[in-house]
Amino acid sequence: MSQTKILPAAKNAHQYPLLIKQLLLSGPRFSPDQEIVYANRSKYTYKDLVERINRLANALTEAGVKPGDTVAVMDWDTPRYLECFFAIPMMGAVLHTINVRLSPEQIVYTMNHAEDDVVLVHDDFLPILEGVRDDIKTVKTYIQLSDEDTAQETELETAGEYEALLANAASEFDFPDFDENSVATTFYTTGTTGNPKGVFFSHRQLVLHTLTMTGSLAASDEMPLLRSSSVYMPITPMFHVHAWGVPYAATLMGIKQVYPGRYEPELLVDLLKEHDVTFSHCVPTIMQMMLATDSIKTADLSNWHVLIGGSALPKGLCDAGAQLGIRMYTGYGMSETCPLLSATHLTPEDLELPLEQQTAKRVKTGIAMPMVELEIVDPSGNPVPHDGEAKGEIVARAPWLTQNHIKEPAKGEELWEGGWLHTGDVASMEPDNTLTIKDRIKDVIKTGGEWLSSLDLESLISQHPSVASAAVVGIPDEKWGERPYALVTLNAGEQATAEDIQQHLMQYVEKGEINKWAIPSQIDFAEDIPKTSVGKINKKLIRDQLT
Amino acid sequence: MSQTKILPAAKNAHQYPLLIKQLLLSGPRFSPDQEIVYANRSKYTYKDLVERINRLANALTEAGVKPGDTVAVMDWDTPRYLECFFAIPMMGAVLHTINVRLSPEQIVYTMNHAEDDVVLVHDDFLPILEGVRDDIKTVKTYIQLSDEDTAQETELETAGEYEALLANAASEFDFPDFDENSVATTFYTTGTTGNPKGVFFSHRQLVLHTLTMTGSLAASDEMPLLRSSSVYMPITPMFHVHAWGVPYAATLMGIKQVYPGRYEPELLVDLLKEHDVTFSHCVPTIMQMMLATDSIKTADLSNWHVLIGGSALPKGLCDAGAQLGIRMYTGYGMSETCPLLSATHLTPEDLELPLEQQTAKRVKTGIAMPMVELEIVDPSGNPVPHDGEAKGEIVARAPWLTQNHIKEPAKGEELWEGGWLHTGDVASMEPDNTLTIKDRIKDVIKTGGEWLSSLDLESLISQHPSVASAAVVGIPDEKWGERPYALVTLNAGEQATAEDIQQHLMQYVEKGEINKWAIPSQIDFAEDIPKTSVGKINKKLIRDQLT
């Protein structure tokens, strides 16, 4: 094609690379005295936040940190972590948010792989690092993070405790300009196999994610999550995709932020009440734990909006929340996508229904965010129809998707096959662009040219009165490609045969809900279904045991 | 400094240049059936908008438009113009929004200077172009824009009428990716002297302005301008800085838009009522005209929010609006700045006051938007104190400032002196970062090392009971640099001498509001004060006549 027109800039014009330091301009200007709270421990203002970020940058410089270095953090969800979100990338260094839930072996793997230079570590996690100390290859110094008056004794060589270092550091720091494509953050995702994979995000990507998120979470009157009078408390770990990037957006707008530290359900509910929290985000499990507390029953939660992600929002959970007045929405994304790709989209008409009747809409994967292109494609990469039925893998383009897997170019190219980021999630899309996730692509059963959702089949089998739970996987089949296989556990004292289950599934064939070839020809019964360490069905193990 | 870390992207990763086409992704997805209204003439949906943009791109291609070409528009404020805001830059061409209020000679100057290839022109403006036809150098073809069933006869060579061309064009267009620094739009600003100067904005700049504006105009509960249930009607011309860029933000969020066509005050008020408009922006003059209509007295305007810009929001106008329940805010920016730099910032406490008592805050220039750095500097470029008193020129950095004046590198370098964009506006800044504009820098009087605001002095002189109006300019003075000079008109039948005026000003010296050297030593009286074509005091002429 012909060339577009590019005109020269004046010699002295400022080019304005997109840098995280710019996200810190407006919040303190809008509301310098707004509070940032650390659980029931302490609080300070946005004015203090700016000064502490400056002090941290000086303390890290003193500890030897230079642009291009990697500084890792192992902390609970604290205002300290928020300070690291800003100060470390603003210096031109890379923030490595260590997943403290990994095994010590995996943690040390990620530290070596990311080539961490300095590590900020909370007292609670010192034993982990002390235990793998000899395997840590690149770290030159540690900084202790302590919630007590006296930091814990440690065998590690430390530059000191965080608060003491900040107190002794100068309160001004001149954060430099640099290439907006510089890496700002990195962290590792875990699959069911192999080593954790590193993803990374640039300053440009985080600025664009933040600006788009701010508009999206503010502008919808049906999902008014992030507004100047909001009170924000994250309940997804800050090590995991920057707590979904929301702390950056909250800081941009200068809204009140409450950091809970550890996730103790009673404490979380207390903080909700004390600070009249209006916006949180979490995975379903945490919400379940909070709903199970006694204290939540006496809380007025009619102004609490919660974005649920990480896994699908179960209907039952959304209903249980609705009974307490909690407004839940689905957010969709993954570590590779910074993360937000889509969210629940409600209309004014939806909101006219009683909250309990809005569940069907709230549990859908929703509509893509501004600036995001989402498509569902077949294995050849061709779009499948947006008819609410046809299933395809979700692929994405957006200004904030990880551009590669660190030091794993082959994995990076697989991720970006065909120039679209492959999410590994299988979904249908309705004519109005609403997505509903059906399965992980590795769990979907490819049979007779169709994709069967293993989750759908598990749900149908579970509706047999004798069945306690079911796991469905695809097993190779010469004629069909794959055929579904089911592993079933029965309720105590109940009995059923494979034929009973097949007979049960026939009713859904007759209703047109599934095709006949969706009925597993092989069904086994077991005492337990194998689970992974985080409680998900271990489908890989089930498949391995079959072949 | 050391290098930051930049990691390689996967070979096939999509890089996602920031392009205007991405601003069109979400609105039609969120609300495909939402309306876009053309005054009392017609309306269509967001679904239609997308199709019409595709058709327009095909029609323009048919008319010979290629990437890099310049396509100019002379139209009233219409959905057609909105279509041009998208289709023309999305093709990789440059949209030139012609200022139809310029003289025909200035219009043809800008057309030749911008090297327009194709011009879309409304019937009403045909006579202008026909009159300067022989001076137009680069235009190859015209497209007529008509609001009637039959387009007007014209001597110009046209490719046809807009609606007919769209009807005959294909409904799909594959908009390409290209460099995000490609010029998307251009238009010309007029000074009091010399030819109009061209500014230009890239795709990247308009995307960043739009994303930041969306968050800023949505997130504030004290200034809730742009939300999903808003109804938006622009009342600043679309040729002028893209109607302040708000149509892009409104389209991004899929909100209802009402385009008024011509600015007839009665029609504007009718549209406000008919569509329950919640958000507009305009210059004070238009608001004055609307407030002077009879029909506004019967309108419920308690949900109408108006951003006032172009010149300062007068207290009296803000008060008059408040009496009708209208919420006015100040927005600040200029052609060179895309335009938004700052806006009124209200706190929840401000809103607790009756609307009439909020005026003092609403008329201030406000606090800088997110992503914007604003400073006030002395003539050497050094920041002056933020004490609400000291005056300095406002200089800016932001991701969306014009990078140059087209084909005028010397002017571009002057604009960007010291790596900051110089606005030419003089302001004070309060400790809380609130700006208040005091004067244009060319009108400020530099005397004895201090800056005197000519506007402040005019206001004080006008408070003398015999004075009808006053103009103050600086005249060269060997000892002081400059000294203030005042030209005064008196009320009919009144008399006053220069000494009377000086005596009147002494009271402000005694109160400490001004210094003694602020009192003009020379004061003349006249029947009229010279005005420019747009009704502003012609200070250049006054100065010229003095020297």
Short mmCIF file of C-alpha atoms in Angstrom, two decimals, chain B residues 185-531:
data_model
loop_
_atom_site.label_atom_id
_atom_site.label_comp_id
_atom_site.label_asym_id
_atom_site.label_seq_id
_atom_site.Cartn_x
_atom_site.Cartn_y
_atom_site.Cartn_z
CA THR B 185 -5.79 15.03 11.45
CA THR B 186 -4.73 18.57 10.73
CA PHE B 187 -6.29 22.01 11.07
CA TYR B 188 -5.25 25.63 11.31
CA THR B 189 -5.17 28.09 14.16
CA THR B 190 -5.41 31.83 13.64
CA GLY B 191 -3.40 34.42 15.48
CA THR B 192 -3.92 38.14 15.35
CA THR B 193 -1.15 38.42 12.78
CA GLY B 194 0.14 36.42 9.83
CA ASN B 195 -1.25 33.37 8.12
CA PRO B 196 -3.05 30.59 9.95
CA LYS B 197 -0.67 28.00 11.37
CA GLY B 198 -1.19 24.27 10.83
CA VAL B 199 -1.13 21.80 13.70
CA PHE B 200 -1.35 18.04 13.33
CA PHE B 201 -2.09 15.00 15.45
CA SER B 202 -1.08 11.39 14.93
CA HIS B 203 -3.12 8.25 15.42
CA ARG B 204 -1.14 7.51 18.56
CA GLN B 205 -1.85 10.95 19.99
CA LEU B 206 -5.58 10.80 19.34
CA VAL B 207 -5.86 7.31 20.81
CA LEU B 208 -4.04 8.41 23.97
CA HIS B 209 -6.09 11.61 24.26
CA THR B 210 -9.27 9.58 23.87
CA LEU B 211 -8.35 6.90 26.41
CA THR B 212 -7.28 9.45 29.01
CA MET B 213 -10.31 11.64 28.39
CA THR B 214 -12.65 8.66 28.76
CA GLY B 215 -11.30 7.84 32.19
CA SER B 216 -11.20 11.46 33.33
CA LEU B 217 -14.67 12.42 32.19
CA ALA B 218 -16.16 9.18 33.56
CA ALA B 219 -14.44 8.56 36.87
CA SER B 220 -15.14 11.78 38.75
CA ASP B 221 -18.34 11.62 40.75
CA GLU B 222 -18.06 15.40 41.05
CA MET B 223 -17.90 15.86 37.24
CA PRO B 224 -19.71 12.81 35.80
CA LEU B 225 -19.67 13.82 32.15
CA LEU B 226 -19.17 10.69 30.13
CA ARG B 227 -20.88 7.54 31.28
CA SER B 228 -22.79 4.76 29.57
CA SER B 229 -26.15 6.40 30.25
CA SER B 230 -24.98 9.88 29.20
CA VAL B 231 -26.49 11.64 26.21
CA TYR B 232 -23.89 13.74 24.47
CA MET B 233 -24.40 16.79 22.28
CA PRO B 234 -21.29 18.73 21.24
CA ILE B 235 -21.70 22.48 20.78
CA THR B 236 -18.15 23.31 19.77
CA PRO B 237 -17.52 23.00 16.05
CA MET B 238 -16.21 19.68 14.81
CA PHE B 239 -13.68 21.55 12.66
CA HIS B 240 -12.10 22.95 15.81
CA VAL B 241 -9.77 20.43 17.52
CA HIS B 242 -12.16 17.55 16.67
CA ALA B 243 -14.89 19.08 18.85
CA TRP B 244 -12.32 18.82 21.65
CA GLY B 245 -11.93 15.11 20.87
CA VAL B 246 -15.06 14.15 22.79
CA PRO B 247 -16.80 12.45 19.82
CA TYR B 248 -14.00 9.87 19.83
CA ALA B 249 -14.49 9.21 23.56
CA ALA B 250 -18.28 9.05 23.26
CA THR B 251 -17.99 6.57 20.39
CA LEU B 252 -15.48 4.45 22.32
CA MET B 253 -18.05 3.97 25.10
CA GLY B 254 -21.06 3.58 22.79
CA ILE B 255 -23.11 6.41 24.29
CA LYS B 256 -25.95 8.27 22.60
CA GLN B 257 -24.78 11.20 20.50
CA VAL B 258 -26.81 14.14 19.18
CA TYR B 259 -25.29 16.31 16.45
CA PRO B 260 -27.00 19.70 16.17
CA GLY B 261 -25.94 20.78 12.67
CA ARG B 262 -25.99 24.59 12.78
CA TYR B 263 -25.88 26.49 16.07
CA GLU B 264 -29.33 28.02 16.27
CA PRO B 265 -29.99 28.64 19.97
CA GLU B 266 -33.69 27.68 19.84
CA LEU B 267 -32.88 24.46 18.00
CA LEU B 268 -30.11 23.63 20.47
CA VAL B 269 -32.50 24.05 23.40
CA ASP B 270 -35.15 21.95 21.64
CA LEU B 271 -32.61 19.16 21.15
CA LEU B 272 -31.56 19.35 24.80
CA LYS B 273 -35.15 18.84 25.83
CA GLU B 274 -36.11 16.21 23.26
CA HIS B 275 -33.13 13.95 23.95
CA ASP B 276 -32.55 14.68 27.64
CA VAL B 277 -28.99 15.66 26.84
CA THR B 278 -26.72 15.24 29.86
CA PHE B 279 -23.35 16.45 28.53
CA SER B 280 -22.26 19.25 26.22
CA HIS B 281 -19.25 21.47 25.80
CA CYS B 282 -19.17 24.97 24.37
CA VAL B 283 -17.64 28.45 24.52
CA PRO B 284 -19.24 31.02 26.84
CA THR B 285 -20.82 32.96 23.94
CA ILE B 286 -22.95 30.00 22.81
CA MET B 287 -24.07 29.37 26.37
CA GLN B 288 -25.04 33.04 26.68
CA MET B 289 -27.12 32.74 23.51
CA MET B 290 -28.85 29.63 24.76
CA LEU B 291 -29.58 31.18 28.16
CA ALA B 292 -31.16 34.14 26.33
CA THR B 293 -33.81 31.95 24.64
CA ASP B 294 -37.34 31.77 25.95
CA SER B 295 -37.56 28.03 25.61
CA ILE B 296 -34.71 27.35 28.03
CA LYS B 297 -36.86 28.70 30.85
CA THR B 298 -39.21 25.74 30.54
CA ALA B 299 -36.48 23.10 30.28
CA ASP B 300 -35.44 20.83 33.14
CA LEU B 301 -31.68 21.19 32.95
CA SER B 302 -30.79 19.79 36.35
CA ASN B 303 -29.06 16.86 34.66
CA TRP B 304 -27.19 18.91 32.03
CA HIS B 305 -23.44 19.12 32.58
CA VAL B 306 -21.48 21.55 30.42
CA LEU B 307 -17.73 21.84 30.01
CA ILE B 308 -16.92 25.44 29.12
CA GLY B 309 -13.74 26.26 27.24
CA GLY B 310 -12.27 28.45 24.53
CA SER B 311 -12.18 31.36 26.94
CA ALA B 312 -12.61 31.69 30.68
CA LEU B 313 -16.00 30.83 32.16
CA PRO B 314 -17.37 34.17 33.45
CA LYS B 315 -18.71 34.05 37.01
CA GLY B 316 -21.95 35.70 35.93
CA LEU B 317 -22.58 33.05 33.28
CA CYS B 318 -21.86 30.21 35.70
CA ASP B 319 -24.27 31.78 38.20
CA ALA B 320 -26.97 32.31 35.59
CA GLY B 321 -26.65 28.67 34.57
CA ALA B 322 -26.74 27.51 38.19
CA GLN B 323 -30.10 29.23 38.62
CA LEU B 324 -31.46 26.91 35.93
CA GLY B 325 -29.76 23.92 37.54
CA ILE B 326 -27.06 23.71 34.85
CA ARG B 327 -23.74 22.37 36.08
CA MET B 328 -20.86 24.15 34.34
CA TYR B 329 -17.19 23.24 34.54
CA THR B 330 -14.08 24.78 33.07
CA GLY B 331 -12.00 22.86 30.57
CA TYR B 332 -8.65 24.23 29.47
CA GLY B 333 -6.62 23.56 26.37
CA MET B 334 -5.87 24.92 22.94
CA SER B 335 -5.59 23.89 19.31
CA GLU B 336 -1.98 22.85 19.81
CA THR B 337 -2.89 20.55 22.73
CA CYS B 338 -5.53 18.24 21.16
CA PRO B 339 -6.95 19.98 23.37
CA LEU B 340 -7.57 18.90 26.95
CA LEU B 341 -4.93 19.88 29.53
CA SER B 342 -6.89 20.60 32.68
CA ALA B 343 -10.42 20.80 34.03
CA THR B 344 -12.32 21.95 37.06
CA HIS B 345 -11.66 19.75 40.07
CA LEU B 346 -14.41 19.62 42.67
CA THR B 347 -14.34 17.72 45.94
CA PRO B 348 -17.30 15.98 47.59
CA GLU B 349 -17.28 18.88 50.09
CA ASP B 350 -17.64 21.42 47.26
CA LEU B 351 -20.73 19.59 46.05
CA GLU B 352 -22.36 19.87 49.45
CA LEU B 353 -22.65 23.63 48.92
CA PRO B 354 -25.67 24.99 47.05
CA LEU B 355 -24.87 25.10 43.32
CA GLU B 356 -24.72 28.92 43.35
CA GLN B 357 -21.91 28.81 45.91
CA GLN B 358 -19.77 26.49 43.85
CA THR B 359 -19.11 29.11 41.16
CA ALA B 360 -15.75 30.32 42.51
CA LYS B 361 -14.37 26.80 42.13
CA ARG B 362 -16.04 26.02 38.81
CA VAL B 363 -14.58 29.05 37.03
CA LYS B 364 -10.99 28.14 37.88
CA THR B 365 -8.83 26.61 35.20
CA GLY B 366 -8.63 23.51 37.32
CA ILE B 367 -6.17 20.68 37.81
CA ALA B 368 -4.17 18.96 35.08
CA MET B 369 -5.61 15.80 33.53
CA PRO B 370 -3.96 12.42 34.05
CA MET B 371 -0.80 11.95 31.96
CA VAL B 372 -0.33 15.74 31.71
CA GLU B 373 2.56 17.69 33.20
CA LEU B 374 1.81 21.40 33.64
CA GLU B 375 4.17 24.00 35.04
CA ILE B 376 4.16 27.79 35.26
CA VAL B 377 7.48 29.40 34.38
CA ASP B 378 9.13 32.79 34.26
CA PRO B 379 10.64 34.15 31.01
CA SER B 380 13.83 32.17 31.63
CA GLY B 381 11.84 28.95 31.86
CA ASN B 382 12.23 28.55 35.63
CA PRO B 383 9.18 27.42 37.62
CA VAL B 384 7.58 30.13 39.76
CA PRO B 385 6.12 29.28 43.20
CA HIS B 386 2.77 27.50 43.47
CA ASP B 387 1.41 30.03 45.96
CA GLY B 388 -1.70 31.20 44.12
CA GLU B 389 -0.01 34.58 43.59
CA ALA B 390 3.09 34.27 41.43
CA LYS B 391 2.34 34.33 37.72
CA GLY B 392 4.09 32.33 35.03
CA GLU B 393 3.48 31.07 31.53
CA ILE B 394 1.78 27.69 31.42
CA VAL B 395 4.00 25.10 29.75
CA ALA B 396 2.96 21.53 29.11
CA ARG B 397 4.05 18.02 28.37
CA ALA B 398 1.55 15.33 27.47
CA PRO B 399 1.30 12.42 25.03
CA TRP B 400 -0.98 14.37 22.67
CA LEU B 401 0.59 17.78 21.99
CA THR B 402 1.17 18.85 18.39
CA GLN B 403 4.82 18.17 17.62
CA ASN B 404 5.31 21.10 15.27
CA HIS B 405 3.70 23.74 13.10
CA ILE B 406 3.35 22.34 9.57
CA LYS B 407 6.08 23.64 7.25
CA GLU B 408 7.02 26.27 9.84
CA PRO B 409 9.96 24.74 11.73
CA ALA B 410 10.96 28.06 13.28
CA LYS B 411 7.48 28.52 14.76
CA GLY B 412 7.54 24.89 15.90
CA GLU B 413 10.78 25.40 17.78
CA GLU B 414 9.45 28.55 19.40
CA LEU B 415 6.35 26.60 20.47
CA TRP B 416 8.56 23.92 22.01
CA GLU B 417 11.22 26.16 23.54
CA GLY B 418 13.13 24.26 26.21
CA GLY B 419 11.32 20.99 25.43
CA TRP B 420 8.00 22.17 26.86
CA LEU B 421 5.03 23.35 24.81
CA HIS B 422 4.46 27.03 25.52
CA THR B 423 0.78 27.84 25.75
CA GLY B 424 1.11 31.62 25.75
CA ASP B 425 -1.23 31.71 28.75
CA VAL B 426 -0.18 33.26 32.05
CA ALA B 427 -1.55 31.74 35.22
CA SER B 428 -1.03 31.31 38.91
CA MET B 429 -1.04 27.91 40.58
CA GLU B 430 -2.28 27.21 44.09
CA PRO B 431 -0.45 24.84 46.44
CA ASP B 432 -3.07 22.19 45.58
CA ASN B 433 -2.11 22.50 41.87
CA THR B 434 -5.24 24.43 40.87
CA LEU B 435 -4.51 26.75 37.95
CA THR B 436 -6.13 30.11 37.36
CA ILE B 437 -5.42 31.81 34.04
CA LYS B 438 -4.63 35.49 34.38
CA ASP B 439 -3.83 36.68 30.88
CA ARG B 440 -2.32 35.94 27.49
CA ILE B 441 1.44 36.33 27.74
CA LYS B 442 1.49 38.84 24.90
CA ASP B 443 -0.98 41.01 26.84
CA VAL B 444 0.65 40.74 30.24
CA ILE B 445 2.57 43.85 31.31
CA LYS B 446 6.14 43.20 32.33
CA THR B 447 7.04 46.04 34.67
CA GLY B 448 9.78 46.32 37.26
CA GLY B 449 10.49 42.56 37.10
CA GLU B 450 6.84 41.71 37.84
CA TRP B 451 4.05 40.50 35.61
CA LEU B 452 0.84 42.51 35.76
CA SER B 453 -2.31 40.95 34.38
CA SER B 454 -3.94 43.32 31.88
CA LEU B 455 -7.24 41.51 32.54
CA ASP B 456 -7.03 42.14 36.29
CA LEU B 457 -6.35 45.84 35.72
CA GLU B 458 -9.22 46.11 33.23
CA SER B 459 -11.51 44.54 35.77
CA LEU B 460 -10.47 46.98 38.50
CA ILE B 461 -10.77 50.05 36.25
CA SER B 462 -14.22 48.86 35.13
CA GLN B 463 -15.37 49.02 38.74
CA HIS B 464 -15.18 52.85 38.62
CA PRO B 465 -18.84 53.91 38.46
CA SER B 466 -18.38 56.08 35.34
CA VAL B 467 -16.43 53.52 33.33
CA ALA B 468 -18.15 51.39 30.67
CA SER B 469 -15.12 49.39 29.56
CA ALA B 470 -11.36 49.44 29.65
CA ALA B 471 -8.45 48.02 27.68
CA VAL B 472 -4.99 47.83 29.22
CA VAL B 473 -1.75 47.18 27.33
CA GLY B 474 1.92 47.51 28.15
CA ILE B 475 3.96 50.26 26.49
CA PRO B 476 7.75 50.28 26.42
CA ASP B 477 9.44 52.17 29.23
CA GLU B 478 13.18 52.70 29.60
CA LYS B 479 13.26 52.43 33.34
CA TRP B 480 10.57 49.80 34.06
CA GLY B 481 10.66 47.73 30.88
CA GLU B 482 6.97 48.30 30.34
CA ARG B 483 4.34 50.49 31.94
CA PRO B 484 0.57 49.92 31.81
CA TYR B 485 -1.49 52.11 29.50
CA ALA B 486 -5.30 52.22 29.69
CA LEU B 487 -7.87 53.11 27.07
CA VAL B 488 -11.23 53.76 28.69
CA THR B 489 -14.82 54.32 27.51
CA LEU B 490 -17.29 56.05 29.81
CA ASN B 491 -20.96 55.42 30.38
CA ALA B 492 -23.28 57.74 28.46
CA GLY B 493 -23.39 61.17 30.08
CA GLU B 494 -20.64 60.41 32.58
CA GLN B 495 -17.37 62.23 32.96
CA ALA B 496 -14.04 61.25 34.49
CA THR B 497 -10.39 62.25 34.22
CA ALA B 498 -7.25 60.18 34.21
CA GLU B 499 -6.65 61.38 37.78
CA ASP B 500 -10.08 60.10 38.82
CA ILE B 501 -9.23 56.67 37.50
CA GLN B 502 -5.82 56.69 39.16
CA GLN B 503 -7.42 57.80 42.42
CA HIS B 504 -9.96 54.95 42.08
CA LEU B 505 -7.12 52.44 41.67
CA MET B 506 -5.34 53.72 44.80
CA GLN B 507 -7.90 51.96 46.97
CA TYR B 508 -6.70 48.58 45.60
CA VAL B 509 -3.12 49.61 46.31
CA GLU B 510 -4.13 50.40 49.87
CA LYS B 511 -5.88 47.03 50.20
CA GLY B 512 -2.72 45.34 48.94
CA GLU B 513 -4.41 43.91 45.85
CA ILE B 514 -2.03 45.63 43.43
CA ASN B 515 1.29 47.42 43.66
CA LYS B 516 1.55 51.15 43.13
CA TRP B 517 3.35 50.69 39.82
CA ALA B 518 0.31 48.88 38.47
CA ILE B 519 -1.47 52.23 38.17
CA PRO B 520 -1.29 53.37 34.55
CA SER B 521 0.53 56.68 34.22
CA GLN B 522 -1.19 57.29 30.89
CA ILE B 523 -4.96 56.89 30.55
CA ASP B 524 -6.85 57.92 27.42
CA PHE B 525 -10.57 58.12 26.76
CA ALA B 526 -12.31 57.03 23.57
CA GLU B 527 -15.80 56.45 22.18
CA ASP B 528 -15.03 52.80 21.39
CA ILE B 529 -12.38 50.24 22.13
CA PRO B 530 -11.00 48.55 18.97
CA LYS B 531 -12.21 44.95 18.61
#
